[in-house]
Amino acid sequence: MGLSSMERPYVGVRRELASRVLRVLKELGLLDRSCRPIRKEGLVLFPLVREPHEDELEVLEEKLGRVEVGTADFRPREKPRRLLDVLSGSLPGELMDLVPRSFDVVGDVAIIELPEPLWPYRSLVGSAIMAVHKKVRLVLAKGGPVSGEFRLRELVPIAGSGPTETVHREHGCIFRLDVAKVYFSPRLSFEHARVASQVRKGEVILDMFAGVGPFSILAAKRAGVVLAYAVDVNPWAFHYLAQNVVLNKVRGYVVPVLSDASEAVRSGLKGLANRVIMNLPEKAHEFLDVACEALRPEGGMIHFYTFAGAPEPEQEALRVLEEGVGRAGRSVRQILAVRRVRAIGPFRWQVVVDAEVA
Ligand SMILES: C[S@@+](CC[C@H](N)C(=O)[O-])C[C@H]1O[C@@H](n2cnc3c(N)ncnc32)[C@H](O)[C@@H]1O
């Protein structure tokens, strides 16, 4: 967009002092954030909202030595464009309210849930997403709910091109994955970090429904020496998990296992784990006996994900967990956290319980 330049007073310093002067200008409330600094001949010129007063110049020179002042033409920063702004004028006005306010971006692939009346305009919406998010290469629309053992959904290309395989970055980790072949949700990013931050050096972890590895790999990167068995029954999840272990340099700390979680535990992972992660909310309750078998005899932590409804989803999740643990012949020693992870429908939530099991 051709934005014309604007004359502004400036403070100029040598490049190596740029971050310090920026701090001082912010403290003084002098920095004009609407314009881009200018870099020339080893100097950085910072645009100001007004000419600095005498005492402000003294503060700057006291903290930074000699500074250069003057006026120059600065280029305004482009305001980030919003999806609705891009669509207004091309989408019928009565449909504007239906345009989703948010969508998922996994690597360079965007995934959007389109309400029925917007389907005839899907390529318009897809192109608008690409205009707003320059890094998005392909836009897919959700074609149905997540279903089946592998927790996948139909995805329909609506704009852009290229494969559904992408590389996603989360908390400093790299995840290669195919959004059409494996489950991955950037909406779980906080959960991945929350659980990983509890893991301590030396722990043995069982990630029962590991997908492409976001819990185990982050835990191993953060805690260092751990042994995380990352199990998934989907061969594609295993395929990418194995690659991600190498990409994130956690070989030997995260062990990918292609198996049903019950079979994996019963054929060799009994009584080993300090911590079990159960991120399969629609079915995790069916695996509580297996999770208890995987825990060490002295006990350990279970991160239990489930779906629960109003009026008290947290209480419902706690009850399901306590009953399952009880049936397995163990008991809940302490509940360390219960939280709603996200809404999944009217009056229904994904809930997580962190429980210490004896
Ligand atoms: C909701 S996804 C979670 C993936 C991952 N934990 C994450 O946060 O992205 C659940 C995963 O469990 C796997 N799964 C389903 N049933 C399983 C089973 N019986 N044993 C092992 N994995 C299973 C699916 O293939 C899917 O990758």
Short mmCIF file of C-alpha atoms and ligand atoms in Angstrom, two decimals:
data_model
loop_
_atom_site.label_atom_id
_atom_site.label_comp_id
_atom_site.label_asym_id
_atom_site.label_seq_id
_atom_site.Cartn_x
_atom_site.Cartn_y
_atom_site.Cartn_z
CA MET A 1 0.00 0.00 0.00
CA GLY A 2 1.52 3.39 -0.92
CA LEU A 3 1.56 5.31 2.36
CA SER A 4 3.08 8.79 2.05
CA SER A 5 5.95 9.75 4.37
CA MET A 6 5.58 12.10 7.33
CA GLU A 7 8.05 14.62 8.72
CA ARG A 8 8.95 13.97 12.33
CA PRO A 9 11.59 15.13 14.82
CA TYR A 10 14.08 12.37 15.58
CA VAL A 11 16.81 11.19 17.90
CA GLY A 12 19.64 9.37 16.12
CA VAL A 13 22.22 7.05 17.68
CA ARG A 14 24.84 4.57 16.56
CA ARG A 15 23.29 1.20 15.73
CA GLU A 16 24.79 -0.54 18.78
CA LEU A 17 22.97 1.91 21.07
CA ALA A 18 19.59 1.42 19.36
CA SER A 19 17.99 -0.87 21.93
CA ARG A 20 19.11 1.39 24.82
CA VAL A 21 17.78 4.58 23.25
CA LEU A 22 14.53 2.80 22.43
CA ARG A 23 14.10 1.96 26.12
CA VAL A 24 14.76 5.55 27.19
CA LEU A 25 12.45 7.01 24.52
CA LYS A 26 9.67 4.67 25.64
CA GLU A 27 10.22 5.71 29.27
CA LEU A 28 10.01 9.38 28.26
CA GLY A 29 6.90 8.74 26.15
CA LEU A 30 8.63 10.28 23.13
CA LEU A 31 8.68 7.42 20.64
CA ASP A 32 6.29 7.68 17.68
CA ARG A 33 5.28 4.05 17.17
CA SER A 34 3.24 4.82 14.06
CA CYS A 35 6.41 5.32 11.95
CA ARG A 36 9.35 3.07 11.07
CA PRO A 37 12.85 4.06 12.27
CA ILE A 38 15.33 4.97 9.53
CA ARG A 39 18.69 3.22 9.24
CA LYS A 40 21.50 5.10 7.49
CA GLU A 41 25.28 5.13 7.63
CA GLY A 42 25.61 3.21 10.90
CA LEU A 43 22.94 5.32 12.61
CA VAL A 44 19.36 4.57 13.57
CA LEU A 45 16.96 7.54 13.60
CA PHE A 46 13.94 7.12 15.88
CA PRO A 47 10.80 9.16 15.06
CA LEU A 48 9.42 11.22 17.96
CA VAL A 49 5.91 12.38 18.75
CA ARG A 50 7.31 15.92 19.37
CA GLU A 51 10.60 17.74 19.80
CA PRO A 52 12.29 16.68 23.05
CA HIS A 53 12.46 19.28 25.85
CA GLU A 54 15.80 20.47 27.20
CA ASP A 55 15.60 18.23 30.30
CA GLU A 56 14.65 15.21 28.17
CA LEU A 57 17.69 15.76 25.96
CA GLU A 58 19.81 15.90 29.10
CA VAL A 59 18.43 12.54 30.22
CA LEU A 60 19.16 11.05 26.79
CA GLU A 61 22.73 12.38 26.71
CA GLU A 62 23.38 11.36 30.29
CA LYS A 63 22.34 7.76 29.50
CA LEU A 64 23.72 7.46 25.96
CA GLY A 65 26.38 10.10 25.40
CA ARG A 66 25.96 12.37 22.38
CA VAL A 67 22.76 11.89 20.40
CA GLU A 68 21.88 13.44 17.07
CA VAL A 69 18.61 15.36 16.76
CA GLY A 70 16.85 16.76 13.70
CA THR A 71 13.83 16.17 11.50
CA ALA A 72 13.36 13.65 8.70
CA ASP A 73 10.65 12.06 6.54
CA PHE A 74 9.54 8.76 8.08
CA ARG A 75 7.47 6.00 6.48
CA PRO A 76 4.33 5.17 8.47
CA ARG A 77 3.95 1.56 9.57
CA GLU A 78 1.21 -0.27 7.70
CA LYS A 79 -1.66 -1.13 10.00
CA PRO A 80 -2.33 -4.89 10.08
CA ARG A 81 -5.37 -5.48 7.89
CA ARG A 82 -8.31 -7.35 9.32
CA LEU A 83 -10.13 -10.13 7.54
CA LEU A 84 -13.41 -8.19 7.71
CA ASP A 85 -11.81 -5.06 6.20
CA VAL A 86 -10.51 -7.10 3.25
CA LEU A 87 -13.90 -8.74 2.69
CA SER A 88 -16.05 -5.64 3.03
CA GLY A 89 -17.27 -4.57 -0.38
CA SER A 90 -16.89 -8.02 -1.93
CA LEU A 91 -18.99 -10.13 0.46
CA PRO A 92 -22.75 -9.40 0.71
CA GLY A 93 -23.25 -7.15 3.74
CA GLU A 94 -25.71 -9.47 5.46
CA LEU A 95 -23.06 -12.24 5.56
CA MET A 96 -20.34 -10.14 7.18
CA ASP A 97 -21.47 -11.08 10.69
CA LEU A 98 -21.00 -14.77 9.86
CA VAL A 99 -17.30 -14.42 9.01
CA PRO A 100 -15.41 -16.29 11.74
CA ARG A 101 -13.45 -13.99 14.03
CA SER A 102 -10.67 -16.54 14.39
CA PHE A 103 -9.18 -19.57 12.68
CA ASP A 104 -6.26 -21.91 13.24
CA VAL A 105 -2.90 -21.47 11.58
CA VAL A 106 -0.69 -24.58 11.57
CA GLY A 107 2.65 -23.78 9.96
CA ASP A 108 1.71 -22.14 6.65
CA VAL A 109 -1.75 -23.72 6.49
CA ALA A 110 -4.89 -21.97 7.77
CA ILE A 111 -7.93 -23.98 8.83
CA ILE A 112 -11.28 -22.23 9.13
CA GLU A 113 -14.78 -23.27 10.14
CA LEU A 114 -17.15 -21.81 7.53
CA PRO A 115 -20.84 -21.40 8.37
CA GLU A 116 -23.08 -22.91 5.66
CA PRO A 117 -24.17 -19.56 4.07
CA LEU A 118 -20.50 -18.67 3.44
CA TRP A 119 -19.72 -21.82 1.39
CA PRO A 120 -20.56 -20.20 -1.98
CA TYR A 121 -18.02 -17.48 -1.05
CA ARG A 122 -15.35 -19.88 0.25
CA SER A 123 -12.63 -18.93 -2.23
CA LEU A 124 -13.22 -15.23 -1.50
CA VAL A 125 -12.86 -15.85 2.25
CA GLY A 126 -9.80 -18.08 1.68
CA SER A 127 -8.08 -15.46 -0.49
CA ALA A 128 -8.86 -12.78 2.11
CA ILE A 129 -7.16 -14.90 4.80
CA MET A 130 -4.09 -15.15 2.58
CA ALA A 131 -4.14 -11.37 2.02
CA VAL A 132 -4.20 -10.74 5.78
CA HIS A 133 -1.74 -13.49 6.77
CA LYS A 134 1.13 -13.32 4.34
CA LYS A 135 2.73 -16.53 5.61
CA VAL A 136 -0.37 -18.62 4.85
CA ARG A 137 0.10 -20.69 1.67
CA LEU A 138 -3.00 -22.90 1.78
CA VAL A 139 -6.45 -22.37 3.31
CA LEU A 140 -8.61 -25.35 4.24
CA ALA A 141 -12.21 -25.33 5.45
CA LYS A 142 -13.41 -27.82 8.04
CA GLY A 143 -15.68 -30.30 6.27
CA GLY A 144 -17.04 -31.98 9.40
CA PRO A 145 -16.33 -32.78 13.04
CA VAL A 146 -13.22 -34.54 14.36
CA SER A 147 -14.01 -38.24 14.34
CA GLY A 148 -12.64 -41.78 14.23
CA GLU A 149 -9.82 -43.42 16.13
CA PHE A 150 -7.17 -41.08 14.70
CA ARG A 151 -9.22 -37.96 15.57
CA LEU A 152 -9.23 -36.51 12.05
CA ARG A 153 -11.71 -34.40 10.11
CA GLU A 154 -12.42 -33.79 6.45
CA LEU A 155 -10.61 -30.68 5.15
CA VAL A 156 -11.58 -28.91 1.93
CA PRO A 157 -9.06 -26.67 0.11
CA ILE A 158 -10.60 -23.23 -0.53
CA ALA A 159 -7.59 -21.06 -1.47
CA GLY A 160 -3.87 -21.27 -2.12
CA SER A 161 -1.98 -24.37 -3.15
CA GLY A 162 0.54 -27.02 -2.18
CA PRO A 163 0.53 -30.01 0.15
CA THR A 164 -1.27 -30.38 3.47
CA GLU A 165 2.10 -31.21 5.05
CA THR A 166 3.64 -28.27 6.87
CA VAL A 167 6.11 -27.31 9.59
CA HIS A 168 4.67 -25.72 12.72
CA ARG A 169 6.64 -24.00 15.46
CA GLU A 170 5.47 -24.03 19.06
CA HIS A 171 7.40 -22.96 22.19
CA GLY A 172 10.72 -23.26 20.34
CA CYS A 173 9.98 -26.78 19.03
CA ILE A 174 9.50 -27.74 15.40
CA PHE A 175 6.69 -30.07 14.37
CA ARG A 176 6.47 -31.46 10.87
CA LEU A 177 2.97 -32.82 10.27
CA ASP A 178 0.24 -33.31 7.73
CA VAL A 179 -2.94 -31.60 8.89
CA ALA A 180 -5.03 -34.06 6.84
CA LYS A 181 -3.39 -37.20 8.27
CA VAL A 182 -2.74 -36.47 11.94
CA TYR A 183 -4.44 -34.61 14.78
CA PHE A 184 -2.83 -31.32 15.77
CA SER A 185 -4.41 -28.24 17.30
CA PRO A 186 -2.59 -24.95 17.96
CA ARG A 187 -5.35 -24.28 20.50
CA LEU A 188 -3.63 -26.77 22.81
CA SER A 189 -0.42 -24.77 22.78
CA PHE A 190 -0.92 -23.50 26.35
CA GLU A 191 -1.71 -27.02 27.60
CA HIS A 192 1.43 -28.41 26.00
CA ALA A 193 3.49 -25.79 27.83
CA ARG A 194 1.56 -26.07 31.10
CA VAL A 195 2.12 -29.82 31.36
CA ALA A 196 5.70 -29.71 30.09
CA SER A 197 6.59 -27.09 32.72
CA GLN A 198 5.72 -29.56 35.50
CA VAL A 199 8.10 -32.24 34.24
CA ARG A 200 11.34 -32.64 36.19
CA LYS A 201 14.69 -34.06 35.18
CA GLY A 202 14.86 -37.84 35.51
CA GLU A 203 11.14 -38.50 35.10
CA VAL A 204 9.71 -41.37 33.12
CA ILE A 205 6.63 -40.21 31.18
CA LEU A 206 3.97 -42.11 29.32
CA ASP A 207 2.29 -39.91 26.68
CA MET A 208 -0.53 -42.33 25.85
CA PHE A 209 -2.04 -40.45 22.89
CA ALA A 210 1.00 -38.56 21.69
CA GLY A 211 0.08 -37.44 18.16
CA VAL A 212 3.15 -35.81 16.58
CA GLY A 213 4.70 -35.27 20.01
CA PRO A 214 3.88 -31.78 21.30
CA PHE A 215 3.75 -32.80 25.01
CA SER A 216 6.68 -35.23 25.09
CA ILE A 217 9.05 -33.30 22.85
CA LEU A 218 8.53 -30.00 24.68
CA ALA A 219 8.90 -31.76 28.06
CA ALA A 220 12.17 -33.35 26.94
CA LYS A 221 13.47 -30.05 25.57
CA ARG A 222 12.59 -28.19 28.77
CA ALA A 223 13.46 -30.75 31.45
CA GLY A 224 16.50 -32.27 29.72
CA VAL A 225 17.09 -35.84 30.79
CA VAL A 226 13.70 -37.56 30.79
CA LEU A 227 12.44 -40.74 29.24
CA ALA A 228 9.11 -40.15 27.49
CA TYR A 229 7.34 -43.06 25.81
CA ALA A 230 5.21 -41.33 23.16
CA VAL A 231 2.53 -43.74 21.95
CA ASP A 232 0.11 -43.33 19.06
CA VAL A 233 -1.95 -45.81 17.08
CA ASN A 234 -2.01 -43.71 13.88
CA PRO A 235 0.92 -44.75 11.63
CA TRP A 236 1.14 -41.20 10.21
CA ALA A 237 1.35 -39.70 13.69
CA PHE A 238 4.18 -42.16 14.44
CA HIS A 239 5.86 -41.27 11.12
CA TYR A 240 5.93 -37.52 11.96
CA LEU A 241 6.63 -38.10 15.66
CA ALA A 242 9.77 -40.04 14.76
CA GLN A 243 10.89 -37.20 12.47
CA ASN A 244 10.09 -34.55 15.09
CA VAL A 245 12.17 -36.37 17.69
CA VAL A 246 15.16 -36.02 15.38
CA LEU A 247 14.33 -32.43 14.30
CA ASN A 248 14.14 -31.34 17.95
CA LYS A 249 17.27 -33.26 18.99
CA VAL A 250 15.56 -35.31 21.70
CA ARG A 251 16.58 -38.72 20.37
CA GLY A 252 16.99 -41.11 23.32
CA TYR A 253 14.74 -38.93 25.51
CA VAL A 254 11.51 -39.38 23.55
CA VAL A 255 10.79 -42.90 22.32
CA PRO A 256 8.09 -43.06 19.60
CA VAL A 257 5.87 -46.14 19.89
CA LEU A 258 3.39 -47.17 17.19
CA SER A 259 0.73 -49.03 19.13
CA ASP A 260 -2.60 -48.98 20.85
CA ALA A 261 -1.88 -47.46 24.28
CA SER A 262 -3.29 -50.46 26.21
CA GLU A 263 -1.16 -52.92 24.26
CA ALA A 264 1.94 -50.74 24.68
CA VAL A 265 1.53 -50.70 28.47
CA ARG A 266 0.62 -54.37 28.81
CA SER A 267 3.49 -55.49 26.62
CA GLY A 268 6.27 -53.70 28.47
CA LEU A 269 5.49 -50.33 30.08
CA LYS A 270 3.88 -51.45 33.35
CA GLY A 271 4.87 -49.80 36.63
CA LEU A 272 7.44 -47.46 35.04
CA ALA A 273 5.94 -44.01 34.79
CA ASN A 274 6.11 -41.03 37.15
CA ARG A 275 3.67 -39.20 34.90
CA VAL A 276 0.96 -40.22 32.42
CA ILE A 277 -0.53 -37.81 29.87
CA MET A 278 -3.99 -38.82 28.63
CA ASN A 279 -4.88 -36.38 25.83
CA LEU A 280 -7.77 -38.25 24.19
CA PRO A 281 -10.71 -36.44 25.76
CA GLU A 282 -13.55 -38.44 24.23
CA LYS A 283 -12.16 -41.76 25.45
CA ALA A 284 -9.47 -41.19 28.08
CA HIS A 285 -11.81 -42.48 30.82
CA GLU A 286 -11.73 -45.92 29.16
CA PHE A 287 -7.96 -46.03 29.61
CA LEU A 288 -7.70 -45.05 33.28
CA ASP A 289 -7.02 -48.66 34.33
CA VAL A 290 -4.16 -48.83 31.81
CA ALA A 291 -2.79 -45.46 33.00
CA CYS A 292 -2.81 -46.75 36.58
CA GLU A 293 -0.97 -49.90 35.49
CA ALA A 294 1.70 -47.74 33.84
CA LEU A 295 2.30 -45.69 37.01
CA ARG A 296 5.00 -46.73 39.46
CA PRO A 297 3.84 -48.72 42.50
CA GLU A 298 4.48 -45.66 44.71
CA GLY A 299 2.21 -43.55 42.46
CA GLY A 300 2.59 -40.54 40.20
CA MET A 301 0.81 -37.85 38.22
CA ILE A 302 -2.01 -38.26 35.72
CA HIS A 303 -3.01 -35.45 33.35
CA PHE A 304 -6.53 -36.52 32.48
CA TYR A 305 -8.40 -34.83 29.59
CA THR A 306 -12.12 -35.31 29.18
CA PHE A 307 -15.28 -33.68 27.83
CA ALA A 308 -17.80 -32.52 30.39
CA GLY A 309 -20.95 -30.41 30.44
CA ALA A 310 -22.88 -27.84 32.44
CA PRO A 311 -23.69 -27.16 35.18
CA GLU A 312 -20.37 -28.27 36.77
CA PRO A 313 -17.93 -29.59 34.19
CA GLU A 314 -15.01 -29.55 36.63
CA GLN A 315 -16.93 -31.69 39.16
CA GLU A 316 -18.00 -34.09 36.41
CA ALA A 317 -14.39 -34.51 35.23
CA LEU A 318 -13.19 -35.10 38.81
CA ARG A 319 -15.88 -37.68 39.42
CA VAL A 320 -15.06 -39.61 36.22
CA LEU A 321 -11.36 -39.59 37.08
CA GLU A 322 -11.85 -40.67 40.71
CA GLU A 323 -14.22 -43.47 39.74
CA GLY A 324 -11.82 -44.77 37.06
CA VAL A 325 -8.81 -44.63 39.37
CA GLY A 326 -10.83 -46.35 42.11
CA ARG A 327 -11.89 -49.13 39.74
CA ALA A 328 -8.21 -49.70 38.94
CA GLY A 329 -7.57 -50.32 42.66
CA ARG A 330 -5.75 -47.04 43.28
CA SER A 331 -6.76 -43.72 44.80
CA VAL A 332 -6.43 -40.00 44.10
CA ARG A 333 -4.04 -38.57 46.69
CA GLN A 334 -4.33 -34.94 45.62
CA ILE A 335 -5.89 -32.83 42.87
CA LEU A 336 -3.34 -30.28 41.73
CA ALA A 337 -5.41 -28.53 39.06
CA VAL A 338 -8.73 -28.68 37.26
CA ARG A 339 -9.34 -26.31 34.36
CA ARG A 340 -11.51 -25.82 31.32
CA VAL A 341 -9.20 -26.07 28.32
CA ARG A 342 -11.73 -24.83 25.73
CA ALA A 343 -15.40 -24.79 24.90
CA ILE A 344 -16.35 -27.52 22.42
CA GLY A 345 -20.04 -26.63 22.03
CA PRO A 346 -22.89 -25.00 23.91
CA PHE A 347 -22.46 -25.81 27.62
CA ARG A 348 -19.72 -28.38 26.92
CA TRP A 349 -16.00 -28.12 27.54
CA GLN A 350 -12.74 -29.96 27.29
CA VAL A 351 -11.52 -30.17 30.89
CA VAL A 352 -8.15 -31.25 32.27
CA VAL A 353 -7.48 -32.64 35.73
CA ASP A 354 -3.94 -32.97 37.11
CA ALA A 355 -4.15 -35.64 39.79
CA GLU A 356 -1.56 -37.24 42.02
CA VAL A 357 -2.44 -40.91 42.20
CA ALA A 358 -1.33 -43.19 45.03
C1 LIG B 1 -6.60 -35.61 20.57
S1 LIG B 1 -5.23 -36.33 19.74
C2 LIG B 1 -3.93 -35.67 20.73
C3 LIG B 1 -2.59 -35.62 20.08
C4 LIG B 1 -1.51 -34.90 20.88
N1 LIG B 1 -1.45 -35.30 22.25
C5 LIG B 1 -1.62 -33.40 20.78
O1 LIG B 1 -1.74 -32.70 21.78
O2 LIG B 1 -1.56 -32.90 19.64
C6 LIG B 1 -5.35 -38.00 20.23
C7 LIG B 1 -4.38 -38.97 19.57
O3 LIG B 1 -4.59 -40.27 20.12
C8 LIG B 1 -4.40 -41.25 19.13
N2 LIG B 1 -5.11 -42.45 19.58
C9 LIG B 1 -6.44 -42.71 19.52
N3 LIG B 1 -6.70 -43.91 20.09
C10 LIG B 1 -5.52 -44.40 20.52
C11 LIG B 1 -5.14 -45.59 21.21
N4 LIG B 1 -6.04 -46.51 21.55
N5 LIG B 1 -3.84 -45.76 21.51
C12 LIG B 1 -2.92 -44.83 21.17
N6 LIG B 1 -3.22 -43.70 20.51
C13 LIG B 1 -4.50 -43.48 20.20
C14 LIG B 1 -4.93 -40.59 17.86
O4 LIG B 1 -4.36 -41.18 16.71
C15 LIG B 1 -4.52 -39.13 18.06
O5 LIG B 1 -3.27 -38.87 17.46
#
